[in-house]
């Protein structure tokens, strides 16, 4: 059986080495030494001054939305993302307003962001889809002009760079996920990134119930902390993350070669960026062609994912809005299996099945 992803597990001995330390210290969670070490090493690896390690990527989005200092209004967002992008906006009491995507990059279309702005707009929440950077320059210009906050859902972006800088450095706040299905993972986990010392301080209080010392509180907070056990997994995986990135790039080139002749399109990678090969998405000519491909793969125990489907403007709890490009793409897009140490034979087999399904 081949699934769309396979989480990397370090050697048992390597993880056990960290467990031994946890047992010796008897310090399991609450900003422990391994959490601190992971935060330091992540900052070093990413070339960033600030980040807060959290318990998942959805809490990261919720803390980011809470930190911008307004409690209601419209947040302009993309309909082409994982459901957590939209559900976090609704969960925090904001109204999601969708701007359709660019059909080349599959990222939110900046021109349509500007059209969607009303006097009630408070922020833009955009996803760097599949790890491919949004048009951050255009989005920043729009945000400045209209005095809006920008949050990026960079859940797919570990290792992605734009203009030689980590993509996590962009926006007022960036968020990411370190869930087991992501390129770099800590089992469950996530982070927020900001260049602003004020936002950093606000979010660090929010992460820990609003605590400012043991007996004082600074605003409303939540439990966004992560544990020593999760940080230990992160430290193991961070040690090999360059290898993970390289292995995915090689697997993606092999797919490119092996899929020659398949009538599909791939999203265009944004110029001036270094892509992380987090996913291998292909867009079929029609939903019928996609369903035929999925059936052929499933018949051979290969399980790709319709990621992202459905388009998020069709969720039951959002106001009815039409985003034709996202609706159309989400019916035709499929993410093929891609993970660390995926075998070339498996990639060639998947390509053969897809080509055979097309030509049948
Ligand atoms: C995975 C993901 C999330 C949610 O992260 P969790 O760590 O699973 O909570 C949010 N947004 C996007 C785009 C994702 O892919």
XYZ file of C-alpha atoms in Angstrom, residues 16-348:
333
model
C 15.263 7.088 23.069
C 18.377 9.171 23.735
C 16.113 12.209 24.205
C 13.617 10.171 26.247
C 16.362 9.244 28.671
C 16.996 12.940 29.341
C 13.284 13.573 29.862
C 13.157 10.737 32.409
C 16.221 12.073 34.222
C 14.870 15.615 34.437
C 11.229 14.653 35.026
C 10.310 17.789 33.048
C 7.613 16.855 30.561
C 6.117 20.086 29.272
C 5.789 23.854 30.014
C 8.682 25.425 28.119
C 11.179 22.688 28.917
C 14.806 22.420 27.769
C 14.037 20.405 24.596
C 11.355 22.915 23.533
C 13.918 25.680 24.060
C 16.584 23.785 22.143
C 14.208 23.153 19.241
C 13.186 26.821 19.097
C 16.850 27.889 19.046
C 17.832 25.370 16.369
C 14.820 26.248 14.215
C 15.682 29.954 14.381
C 19.250 29.153 13.419
C 18.232 26.838 10.576
C 15.651 29.252 9.201
C 17.728 32.401 9.754
C 14.989 34.072 11.807
C 15.120 36.041 15.041
C 11.736 35.091 16.445
C 9.405 32.137 16.570
C 7.137 30.442 19.062
C 6.780 26.652 19.005
C 3.143 25.614 19.480
C 1.072 22.462 19.807
C -0.380 22.541 16.283
C -0.821 24.636 13.149
C -4.492 25.384 13.781
C -3.774 26.926 17.200
C -1.029 28.894 15.406
C -3.650 30.360 13.044
C -6.046 31.070 15.903
C -3.365 32.796 18.006
C -2.274 34.859 14.978
C -5.858 35.992 14.331
C -6.345 36.787 18.016
C -3.081 38.744 18.209
C -3.912 41.339 15.546
C -5.935 43.296 18.072
C -9.411 43.377 16.554
C -12.222 41.034 17.496
C -14.556 41.190 14.527
C -14.727 42.062 10.856
C -13.948 40.520 7.495
C -10.818 38.528 6.742
C -10.011 38.110 3.067
C -8.759 34.609 2.399
C -8.233 31.916 -0.206
C -10.856 29.259 -1.006
C -8.060 26.899 -2.091
C -6.409 25.645 1.107
C -6.878 23.148 3.880
C -10.122 23.655 5.842
C -8.216 24.925 8.925
C -7.476 28.208 7.125
C -11.174 29.055 6.838
C -12.389 27.349 10.008
C -9.890 29.332 12.129
C -11.308 32.595 10.782
C -14.861 31.506 11.588
C -13.811 30.042 14.965
C -12.300 33.386 15.984
C -15.560 35.171 15.144
C -14.420 36.832 11.917
C -16.216 36.612 8.567
C -14.269 34.800 5.843
C -14.437 36.633 2.500
C -12.983 34.706 -0.417
C -10.761 36.101 -3.145
C -10.338 33.606 -5.990
C -6.984 32.101 -6.958
C -4.595 32.608 -9.835
C -5.004 29.573 -12.101
C -1.257 29.371 -12.780
C 0.132 29.413 -9.240
C -3.058 28.297 -7.418
C -2.353 31.031 -4.840
C -4.746 33.868 -3.960
C -5.004 36.485 -6.738
C -3.859 39.886 -5.373
C -6.040 41.865 -7.806
C -9.093 40.059 -6.437
C -8.003 40.765 -2.838
C -8.157 44.460 -3.606
C -11.649 44.101 -5.136
C -12.908 42.302 -2.014
C -11.868 45.042 0.428
C -14.730 46.798 2.257
C -14.791 49.193 5.254
C -15.161 46.055 7.428
C -12.002 44.330 6.188
C -9.442 43.856 8.960
C -6.916 41.368 7.606
C -5.718 39.154 4.780
C -5.056 35.469 5.510
C -3.390 33.797 2.533
C -1.932 30.308 2.111
C 1.316 29.599 0.261
C -0.317 26.655 -1.478
C 1.766 23.427 -1.645
C 4.745 25.443 -0.348
C 4.766 27.802 -3.359
C 5.062 31.462 -2.221
C 2.150 33.860 -2.758
C 2.790 37.140 -4.532
C 3.963 38.578 -1.202
C 5.135 41.884 -2.716
C 1.733 42.679 -4.232
C -0.079 41.560 -1.069
C 2.141 43.731 1.112
C 1.526 46.760 -1.106
C -2.257 46.262 -0.887
C -2.118 45.769 2.878
C -0.067 48.937 3.369
C -2.362 50.985 1.155
C -5.492 49.847 3.027
C -3.940 49.501 6.478
C -4.650 45.779 6.792
C -2.786 43.093 8.695
C -1.344 40.169 6.725
C -1.177 36.625 8.072
C 0.294 33.806 5.998
C -0.720 30.206 6.487
C 2.678 28.732 5.676
C 1.808 25.215 6.832
C 3.331 23.717 3.667
C 6.441 25.860 3.631
C 9.231 24.361 5.680
C 12.384 25.027 3.638
C 10.754 27.382 1.128
C 12.570 30.634 0.483
C 11.587 33.835 -1.272
C 14.318 36.247 -2.339
C 16.835 34.207 -0.346
C 14.885 34.509 2.902
C 12.703 31.990 4.688
C 9.114 32.503 3.543
C 8.201 32.474 7.261
C 9.720 35.982 7.474
C 6.878 37.526 5.457
C 3.607 39.078 6.598
C 2.848 40.592 10.002
C 2.602 36.990 11.208
C 3.313 33.668 9.498
C 2.067 30.391 10.870
C 3.118 26.852 10.153
C 2.285 23.266 11.033
C 4.669 20.532 12.116
C 1.996 17.823 11.861
C 3.157 14.273 11.058
C 1.974 14.657 7.440
C 4.162 17.703 6.787
C 7.683 17.782 5.331
C 9.217 18.576 8.735
C 7.236 17.268 11.696
C 7.151 17.006 15.480
C 4.213 14.497 15.477
C 1.772 17.312 16.346
C 3.120 20.846 16.379
C 3.229 24.251 14.802
C 4.720 27.714 15.124
C 4.090 31.410 14.682
C 6.677 33.793 13.255
C 6.763 37.579 13.409
C 9.339 40.348 13.108
C 7.370 42.551 15.520
C 8.504 42.442 19.183
C 5.009 43.558 20.296
C 3.200 40.783 18.412
C 5.757 38.285 19.676
C 5.132 39.313 23.267
C 1.348 39.200 22.836
C 1.483 35.752 21.249
C 3.893 34.382 23.864
C 1.388 35.345 26.582
C -1.453 33.861 24.544
C 0.417 30.568 24.172
C 0.485 30.141 27.963
C -3.071 31.029 29.161
C -2.155 34.737 29.279
C 0.341 34.128 32.097
C 2.814 36.939 32.686
C 4.618 35.303 35.586
C 3.012 32.760 37.927
C 0.398 35.097 39.408
C -0.234 37.772 36.790
C -2.192 37.665 33.540
C -1.845 39.757 30.414
C -4.980 39.362 28.298
C -6.929 36.291 27.282
C -4.886 33.206 26.512
C -5.139 29.567 25.534
C -2.997 26.449 25.934
C -0.750 26.559 22.874
C 2.259 24.912 24.518
C 3.954 21.828 23.190
C 5.726 19.038 25.102
C 9.258 17.742 25.484
C 8.268 14.524 23.670
C 7.164 16.471 20.595
C 10.235 18.699 20.681
C 12.423 15.573 20.835
C 10.875 14.290 17.595
C 11.506 17.711 16.064
C 15.168 17.659 17.065
C 15.591 14.216 15.471
C 13.907 15.324 12.250
C 15.659 18.695 12.057
C 19.000 16.886 12.014
C 18.087 15.266 8.665
C 15.823 17.923 7.144
C 18.297 18.847 4.382
C 18.274 15.203 3.340
C 14.462 15.177 3.392
C 14.372 18.252 1.139
C 16.871 16.731 -1.281
C 15.090 13.390 -1.433
C 11.766 15.087 -2.264
C 13.351 17.175 -4.979
C 14.813 14.035 -6.564
C 11.518 12.165 -6.323
C 9.719 15.122 -7.934
C 12.151 15.210 -10.886
C 11.680 11.504 -11.345
C 7.901 12.013 -11.465
C 8.422 14.801 -14.029
C 10.362 12.415 -16.243
C 8.159 9.378 -15.759
C 4.923 11.313 -16.326
C 5.962 12.711 -19.719
C 2.963 12.308 -22.020
C 0.380 12.559 -19.238
C -2.071 15.363 -20.038
C -1.869 17.263 -16.748
C -0.579 20.622 -15.594
C 1.565 21.516 -12.617
C 1.314 24.777 -10.692
C 3.858 27.391 -11.774
C 6.515 27.978 -9.124
C 6.780 31.649 -8.129
C 9.864 33.428 -9.507
C 12.647 34.389 -7.080
C 11.753 31.488 -4.840
C 13.349 28.245 -3.747
C 10.680 25.539 -3.708
C 10.625 22.829 -1.016
C 8.881 20.058 -3.031
C 6.393 19.534 -0.220
C 3.779 18.044 -2.573
C 3.426 16.705 -6.092
C 0.132 18.153 -7.349
C -1.154 17.556 -10.875
C -4.209 19.168 -12.492
C -6.137 16.914 -14.884
C -8.061 18.117 -17.962
C -11.354 17.131 -16.353
C -12.798 15.641 -13.175
C -13.670 12.533 -15.204
C -9.988 12.051 -16.086
C -9.063 12.548 -12.426
C -11.607 10.005 -11.191
C -10.387 7.478 -13.737
C -6.807 7.988 -12.536
C -7.803 7.662 -8.867
C -9.694 4.429 -9.582
C -6.700 2.967 -11.430
C -4.342 3.857 -8.573
C -6.687 2.670 -5.805
C -7.104 -0.618 -7.698
C -3.370 -1.092 -7.189
C -3.340 -0.011 -3.548
C -2.026 3.488 -4.263
C -3.863 6.232 -2.392
C -3.278 9.767 -3.687
C -5.333 12.627 -2.178
C -7.784 15.086 -3.643
C -6.036 17.951 -1.965
C -7.709 20.518 -1.864
C -11.240 19.396 -2.412
C -13.863 20.781 -2.082
C -13.240 24.481 -2.614
C -13.681 26.163 0.799
C -16.254 28.704 -0.405
C -18.616 25.696 -0.444
C -18.393 25.055 3.314
C -21.784 25.070 5.008
C -20.858 27.761 7.563
C -19.631 30.495 5.200
C -21.724 33.048 3.307
C -22.416 31.969 -0.249
C -19.683 33.321 -2.530
C -18.585 32.254 -5.960
C -14.917 31.560 -6.790
C -15.007 29.823 -10.170
C -11.264 29.226 -10.586
C -10.890 27.523 -7.206
C -14.071 25.482 -7.732
C -12.844 24.342 -11.107
C -9.258 23.511 -10.040
C -10.305 21.705 -6.862
C -12.342 19.254 -8.957
C -9.317 18.424 -11.108
C -6.314 18.484 -8.784
C -4.655 15.445 -7.243
C -1.606 15.122 -4.990
C 0.475 12.066 -5.801
C 2.337 10.129 -3.089
C 5.580 11.879 -2.137
C 7.692 11.256 0.934
C 11.219 10.855 2.238
C 12.922 7.760 0.787
C 10.090 6.982 -1.625
C 11.468 4.344 -3.973
C 12.059 5.151 -7.663
C 10.285 1.872 -8.543
C 7.122 3.053 -6.791
C 7.254 6.371 -8.641
C 7.677 4.615 -12.006
